[in-house]
mmCIF file of C-alpha atoms in Angstrom:
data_model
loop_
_atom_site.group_PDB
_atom_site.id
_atom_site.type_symbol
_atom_site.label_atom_id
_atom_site.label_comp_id
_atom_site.label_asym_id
_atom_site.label_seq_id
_atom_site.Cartn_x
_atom_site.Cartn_y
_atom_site.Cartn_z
ATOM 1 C CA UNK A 28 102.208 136.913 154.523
ATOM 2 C CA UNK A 29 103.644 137.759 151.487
ATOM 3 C CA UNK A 30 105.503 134.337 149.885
ATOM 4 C CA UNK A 31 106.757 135.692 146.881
ATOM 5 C CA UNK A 32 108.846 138.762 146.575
ATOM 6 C CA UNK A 33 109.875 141.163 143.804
ATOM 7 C CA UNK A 34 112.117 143.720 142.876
ATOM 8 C CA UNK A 35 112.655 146.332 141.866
ATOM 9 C CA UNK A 36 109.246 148.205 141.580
ATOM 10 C CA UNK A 37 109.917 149.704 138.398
ATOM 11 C CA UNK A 38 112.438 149.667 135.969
ATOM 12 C CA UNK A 39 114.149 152.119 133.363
ATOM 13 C CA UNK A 40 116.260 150.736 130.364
ATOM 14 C CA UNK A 41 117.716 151.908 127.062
ATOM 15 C CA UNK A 42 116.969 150.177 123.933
ATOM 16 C CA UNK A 43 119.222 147.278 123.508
ATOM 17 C CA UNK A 44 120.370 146.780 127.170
ATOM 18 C CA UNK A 45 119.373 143.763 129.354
ATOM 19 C CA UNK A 46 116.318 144.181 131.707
ATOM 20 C CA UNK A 47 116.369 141.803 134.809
ATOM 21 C CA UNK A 48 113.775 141.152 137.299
ATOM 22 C CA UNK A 49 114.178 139.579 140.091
ATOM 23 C CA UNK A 50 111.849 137.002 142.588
ATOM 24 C CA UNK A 51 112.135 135.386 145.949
ATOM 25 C CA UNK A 52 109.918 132.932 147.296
ATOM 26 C CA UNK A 53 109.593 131.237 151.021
ATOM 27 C CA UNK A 54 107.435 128.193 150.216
ATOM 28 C CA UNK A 55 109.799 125.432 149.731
ATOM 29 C CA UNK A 56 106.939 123.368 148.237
ATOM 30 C CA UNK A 57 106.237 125.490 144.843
ATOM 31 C CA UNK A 58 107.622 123.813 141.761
ATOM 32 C CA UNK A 59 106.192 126.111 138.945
ATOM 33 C CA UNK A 60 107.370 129.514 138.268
ATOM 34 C CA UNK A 61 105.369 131.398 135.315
ATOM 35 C CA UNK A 62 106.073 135.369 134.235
ATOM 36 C CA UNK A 63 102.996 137.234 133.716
ATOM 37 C CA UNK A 64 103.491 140.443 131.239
ATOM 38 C CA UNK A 65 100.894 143.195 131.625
ATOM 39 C CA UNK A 66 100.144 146.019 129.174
ATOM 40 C CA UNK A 67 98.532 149.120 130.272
ATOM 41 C CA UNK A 68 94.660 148.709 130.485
ATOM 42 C CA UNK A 69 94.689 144.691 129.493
ATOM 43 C CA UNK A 70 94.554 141.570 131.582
ATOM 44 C CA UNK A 71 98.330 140.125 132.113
ATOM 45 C CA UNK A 72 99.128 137.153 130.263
ATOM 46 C CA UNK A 73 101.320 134.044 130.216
ATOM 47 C CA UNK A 74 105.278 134.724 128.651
ATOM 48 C CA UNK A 75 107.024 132.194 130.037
ATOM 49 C CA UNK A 76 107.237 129.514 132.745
ATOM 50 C CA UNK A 77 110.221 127.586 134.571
ATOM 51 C CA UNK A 78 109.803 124.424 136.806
ATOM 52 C CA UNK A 79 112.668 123.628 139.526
ATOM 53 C CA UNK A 80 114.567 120.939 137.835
ATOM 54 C CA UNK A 81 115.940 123.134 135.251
ATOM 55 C CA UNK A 82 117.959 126.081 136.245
ATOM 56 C CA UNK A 83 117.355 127.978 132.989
ATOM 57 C CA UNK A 84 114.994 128.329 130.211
ATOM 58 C CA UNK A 85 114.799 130.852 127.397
ATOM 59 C CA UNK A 86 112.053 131.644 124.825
ATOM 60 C CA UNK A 87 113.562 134.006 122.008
ATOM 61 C CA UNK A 88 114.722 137.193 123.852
ATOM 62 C CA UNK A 89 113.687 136.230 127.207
ATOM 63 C CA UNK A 90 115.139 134.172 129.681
ATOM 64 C CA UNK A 91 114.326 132.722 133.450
ATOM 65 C CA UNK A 92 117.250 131.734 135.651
ATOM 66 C CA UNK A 93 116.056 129.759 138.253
ATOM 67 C CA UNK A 94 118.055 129.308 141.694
ATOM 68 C CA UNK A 95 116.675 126.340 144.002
ATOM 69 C CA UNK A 96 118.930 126.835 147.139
ATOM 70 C CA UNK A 97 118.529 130.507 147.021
ATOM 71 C CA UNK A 98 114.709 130.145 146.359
ATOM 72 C CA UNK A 99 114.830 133.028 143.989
ATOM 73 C CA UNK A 100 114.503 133.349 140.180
ATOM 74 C CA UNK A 101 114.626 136.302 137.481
ATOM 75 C CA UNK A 102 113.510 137.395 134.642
ATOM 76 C CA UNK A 103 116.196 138.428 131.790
ATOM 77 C CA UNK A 104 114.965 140.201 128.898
ATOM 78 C CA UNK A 105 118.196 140.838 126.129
ATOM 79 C CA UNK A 106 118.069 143.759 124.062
ATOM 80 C CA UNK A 107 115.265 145.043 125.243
ATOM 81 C CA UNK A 108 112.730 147.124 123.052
ATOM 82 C CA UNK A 109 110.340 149.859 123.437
ATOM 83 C CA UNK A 110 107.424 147.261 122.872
ATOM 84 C CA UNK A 111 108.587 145.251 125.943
ATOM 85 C CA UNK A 112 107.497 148.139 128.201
ATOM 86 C CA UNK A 113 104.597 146.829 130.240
ATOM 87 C CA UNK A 114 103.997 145.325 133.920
ATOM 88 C CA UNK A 115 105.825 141.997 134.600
ATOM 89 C CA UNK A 116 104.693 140.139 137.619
ATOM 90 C CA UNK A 117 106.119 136.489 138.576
ATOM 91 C CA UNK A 118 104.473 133.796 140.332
ATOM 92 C CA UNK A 119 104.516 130.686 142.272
ATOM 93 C CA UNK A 120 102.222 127.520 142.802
ATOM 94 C CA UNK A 121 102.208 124.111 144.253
ATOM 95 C CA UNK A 122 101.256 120.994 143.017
ATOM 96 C CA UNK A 123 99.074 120.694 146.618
ATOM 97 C CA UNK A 124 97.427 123.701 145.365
ATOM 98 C CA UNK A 125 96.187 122.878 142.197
ATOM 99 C CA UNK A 126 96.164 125.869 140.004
ATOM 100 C CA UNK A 127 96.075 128.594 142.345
ATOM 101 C CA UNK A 128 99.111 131.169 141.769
ATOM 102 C CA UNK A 129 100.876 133.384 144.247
ATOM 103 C CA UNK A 130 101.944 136.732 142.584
ATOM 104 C CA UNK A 131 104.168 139.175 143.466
ATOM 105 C CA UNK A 132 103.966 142.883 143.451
ATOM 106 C CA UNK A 133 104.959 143.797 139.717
ATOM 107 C CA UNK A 134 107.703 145.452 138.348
ATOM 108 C CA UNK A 135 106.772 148.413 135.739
ATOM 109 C CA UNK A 136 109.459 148.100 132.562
ATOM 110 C CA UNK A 137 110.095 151.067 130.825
ATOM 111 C CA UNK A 138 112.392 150.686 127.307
ATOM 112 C CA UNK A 139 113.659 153.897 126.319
ATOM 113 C CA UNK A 140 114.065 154.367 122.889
ATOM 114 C CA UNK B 30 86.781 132.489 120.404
ATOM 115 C CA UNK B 31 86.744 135.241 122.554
ATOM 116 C CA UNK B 32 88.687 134.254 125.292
ATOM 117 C CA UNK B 33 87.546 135.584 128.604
ATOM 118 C CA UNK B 34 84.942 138.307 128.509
ATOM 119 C CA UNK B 35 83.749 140.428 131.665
ATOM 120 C CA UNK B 36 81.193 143.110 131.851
ATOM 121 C CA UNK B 37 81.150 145.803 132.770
ATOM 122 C CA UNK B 38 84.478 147.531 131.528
ATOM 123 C CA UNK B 39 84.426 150.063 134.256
ATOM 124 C CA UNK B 40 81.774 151.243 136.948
ATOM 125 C CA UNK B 41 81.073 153.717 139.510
ATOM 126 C CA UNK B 42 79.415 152.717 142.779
ATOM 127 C CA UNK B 43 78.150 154.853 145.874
ATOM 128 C CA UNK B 44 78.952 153.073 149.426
ATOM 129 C CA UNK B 45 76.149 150.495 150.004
ATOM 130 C CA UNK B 46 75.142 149.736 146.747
ATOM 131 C CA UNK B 47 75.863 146.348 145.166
ATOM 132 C CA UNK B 48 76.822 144.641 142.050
ATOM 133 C CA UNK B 49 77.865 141.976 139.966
ATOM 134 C CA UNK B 50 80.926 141.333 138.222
ATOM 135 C CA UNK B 51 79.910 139.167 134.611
ATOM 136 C CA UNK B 52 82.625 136.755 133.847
ATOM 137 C CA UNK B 53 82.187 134.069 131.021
ATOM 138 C CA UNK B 54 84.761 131.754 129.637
ATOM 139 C CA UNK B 55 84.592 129.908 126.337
ATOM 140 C CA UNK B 56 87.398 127.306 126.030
ATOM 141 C CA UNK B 57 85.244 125.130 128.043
ATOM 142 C CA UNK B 58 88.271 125.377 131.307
ATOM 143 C CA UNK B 59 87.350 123.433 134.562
ATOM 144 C CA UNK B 60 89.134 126.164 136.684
ATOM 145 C CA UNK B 61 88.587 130.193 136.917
ATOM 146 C CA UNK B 62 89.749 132.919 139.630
ATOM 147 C CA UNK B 63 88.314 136.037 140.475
ATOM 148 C CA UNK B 64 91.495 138.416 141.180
ATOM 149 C CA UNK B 65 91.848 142.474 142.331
ATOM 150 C CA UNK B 66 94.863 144.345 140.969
ATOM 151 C CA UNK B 67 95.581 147.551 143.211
ATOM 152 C CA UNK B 68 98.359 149.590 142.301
ATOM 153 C CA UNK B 69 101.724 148.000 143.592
ATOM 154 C CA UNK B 70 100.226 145.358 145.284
ATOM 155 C CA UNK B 71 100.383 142.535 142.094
ATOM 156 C CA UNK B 72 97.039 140.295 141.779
ATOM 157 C CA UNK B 73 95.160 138.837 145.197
ATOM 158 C CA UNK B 74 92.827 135.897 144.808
ATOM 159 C CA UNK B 75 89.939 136.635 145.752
ATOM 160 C CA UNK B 76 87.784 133.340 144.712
ATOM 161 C CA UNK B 77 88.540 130.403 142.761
ATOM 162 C CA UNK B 78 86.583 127.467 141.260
ATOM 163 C CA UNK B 79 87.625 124.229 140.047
ATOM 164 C CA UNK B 80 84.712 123.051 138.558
ATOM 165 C CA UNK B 81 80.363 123.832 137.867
ATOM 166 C CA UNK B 82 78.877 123.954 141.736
ATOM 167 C CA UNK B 83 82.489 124.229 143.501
ATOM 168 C CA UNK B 84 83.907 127.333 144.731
ATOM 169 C CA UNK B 85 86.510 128.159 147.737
ATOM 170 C CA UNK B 86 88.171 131.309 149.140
ATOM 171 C CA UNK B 87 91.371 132.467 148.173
ATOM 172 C CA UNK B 88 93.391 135.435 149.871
ATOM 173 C CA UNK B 89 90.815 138.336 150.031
ATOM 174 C CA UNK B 90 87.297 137.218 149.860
ATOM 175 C CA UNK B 91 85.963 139.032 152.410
ATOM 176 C CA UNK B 92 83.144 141.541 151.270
ATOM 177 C CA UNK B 93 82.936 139.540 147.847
ATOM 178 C CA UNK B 94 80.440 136.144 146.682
ATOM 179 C CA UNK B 95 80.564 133.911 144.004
ATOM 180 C CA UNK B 96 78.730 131.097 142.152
ATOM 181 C CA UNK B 97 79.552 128.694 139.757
ATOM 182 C CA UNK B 98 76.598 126.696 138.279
ATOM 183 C CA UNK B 99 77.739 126.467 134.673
ATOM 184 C CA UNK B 100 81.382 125.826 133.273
ATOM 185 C CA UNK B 101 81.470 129.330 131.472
ATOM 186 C CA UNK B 102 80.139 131.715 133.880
ATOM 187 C CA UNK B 103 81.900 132.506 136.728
ATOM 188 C CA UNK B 104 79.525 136.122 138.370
ATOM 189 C CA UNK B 105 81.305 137.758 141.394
ATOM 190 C CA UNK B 106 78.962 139.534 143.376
ATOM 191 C CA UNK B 107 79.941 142.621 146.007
ATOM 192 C CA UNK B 108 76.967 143.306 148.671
ATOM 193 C CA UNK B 109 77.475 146.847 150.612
ATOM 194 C CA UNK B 110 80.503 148.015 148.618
ATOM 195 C CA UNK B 111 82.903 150.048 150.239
ATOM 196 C CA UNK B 112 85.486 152.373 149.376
ATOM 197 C CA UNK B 113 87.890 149.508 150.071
ATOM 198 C CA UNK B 114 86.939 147.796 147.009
ATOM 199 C CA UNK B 115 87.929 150.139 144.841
ATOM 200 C CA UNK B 116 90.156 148.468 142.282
ATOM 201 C CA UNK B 117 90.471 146.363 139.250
ATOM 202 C CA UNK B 118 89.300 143.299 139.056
ATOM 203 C CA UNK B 119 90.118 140.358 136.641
ATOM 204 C CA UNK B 120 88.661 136.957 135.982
ATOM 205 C CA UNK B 121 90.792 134.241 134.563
ATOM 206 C CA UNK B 122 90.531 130.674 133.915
ATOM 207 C CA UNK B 123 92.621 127.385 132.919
ATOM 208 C CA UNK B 124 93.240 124.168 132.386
ATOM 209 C CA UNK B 125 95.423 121.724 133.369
ATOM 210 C CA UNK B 126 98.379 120.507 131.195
ATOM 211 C CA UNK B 127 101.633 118.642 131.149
ATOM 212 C CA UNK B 128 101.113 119.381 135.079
ATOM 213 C CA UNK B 129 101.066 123.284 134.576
ATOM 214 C CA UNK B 130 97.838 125.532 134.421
ATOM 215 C CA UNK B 131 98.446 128.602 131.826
ATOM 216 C CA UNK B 132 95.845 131.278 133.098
ATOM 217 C CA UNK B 133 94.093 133.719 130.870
ATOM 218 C CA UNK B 134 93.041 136.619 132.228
ATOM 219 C CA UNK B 135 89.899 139.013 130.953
ATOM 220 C CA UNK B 136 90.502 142.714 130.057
ATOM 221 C CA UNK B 137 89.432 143.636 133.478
ATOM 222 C CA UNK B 138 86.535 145.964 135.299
ATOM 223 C CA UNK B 139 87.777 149.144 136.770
ATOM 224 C CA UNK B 140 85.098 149.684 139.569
ATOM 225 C CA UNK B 141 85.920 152.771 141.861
ATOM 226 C CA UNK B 142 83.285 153.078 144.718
ATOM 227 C CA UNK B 143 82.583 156.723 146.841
#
């Protein structure tokens, strides 16, 4: 069963222009929301993390809108560079769970320059 | 401090043979995961720990051991591999704070079996 869902598979953007990822997620009970960012032949790590009782958080050039009714949230990343091209994956966990994270399938960015 | 180290970077088993994965953590973190990465499929859990001498199964364990009996190492050990487990695998581990768990994740092992 897959609980969290995300599109598109891979992504192609010019220099400057706004990437956005999105996520959907079926388990009512998750409550934290962290982006993973992935460069080729590394281990992904942490860029930013939402929790449900804000709708929107931003760190510099990138940005998580969060949308509890829907049960969906993205990933906005504003003029987007060449550097930014990697693997972005988002993920869900409960506070049940502990520290175990639910991922979903990736999208690969590609920044044009 | 390093981080998260694993060993081997990459390795080439035949069908049958078996291994282990060397994981070992040095920000002294209670918790650490064992994940595979195949190619549009995102990260499955394989195992997890939350502590020395506690382990538990996590999406795709099947095929796959582990053991935990020291807070930094965190060995995942494949018996009669099979083309199946051909992937990458990455260890991670965290700690808990202000009710969120940041993972960080190893380089990775790039094991292809035939």
């Amino acid at each position: 069963q897959q609980q969290v869902k995300q599109s598109p598979q891979s992504l192609i953007v010019q220099k400057g222009g706004i990437s956005i990822i999105n996520c959907a997620y079926e388990n009512t009970a998750f409550d934290y929301f962290p982006w993973y960012q992935q460069f080729p032949g590394k281990g992904p790590a942490l860029l930013i993390a939402i929790r449900p009782d804000v709708s929107e958080k931003k760190e510099g050039r990138f940005t998580i809108s969060f949308n509890k009714s829907a049960k969906q949230f993205s990933l906005h990343i504003m003029d987007s560079q060449p550097g930014d091209s990697a693997t972005y994956f988002c993920a869900a966990s409960e506070e049940t769970s502990g520290s175990r994270l639910t991922f979903g399938e990736g999208t690969q960015l590609t920044v044009n320059p | 401090n390093a981080g998260v180290t694993q060993t081997p970077k990459f390795r080439i088993l035949k069908i049958g043979q078996s291994m282990t994965l060397q994981c070992t953590q040095d920000m002294n973190h209670n918790y650490m995961y064992w994940y595979r990465q195949d190619p549009g499929m995102g990260l499955k859990l394989i195992y997890y720990s939350v502590g020395a001498g506690i382990t538990d199964k996590g999406e795709v364990p099947n095929g796959y051991n582990v053991s935990r009996s020291t807070t930094e190492d965190f060995p995942l050990r494949l018996e009669l591999a099979a083309p199946s487990q051909t992937s990458v695998y990455f260890c991670a581990s965290s700690y808990r704070q202000g009710g969120s768990y940041e993972q960080y994740f190893g380089p990775g092992t790039r094991l292809t079996v035939t």
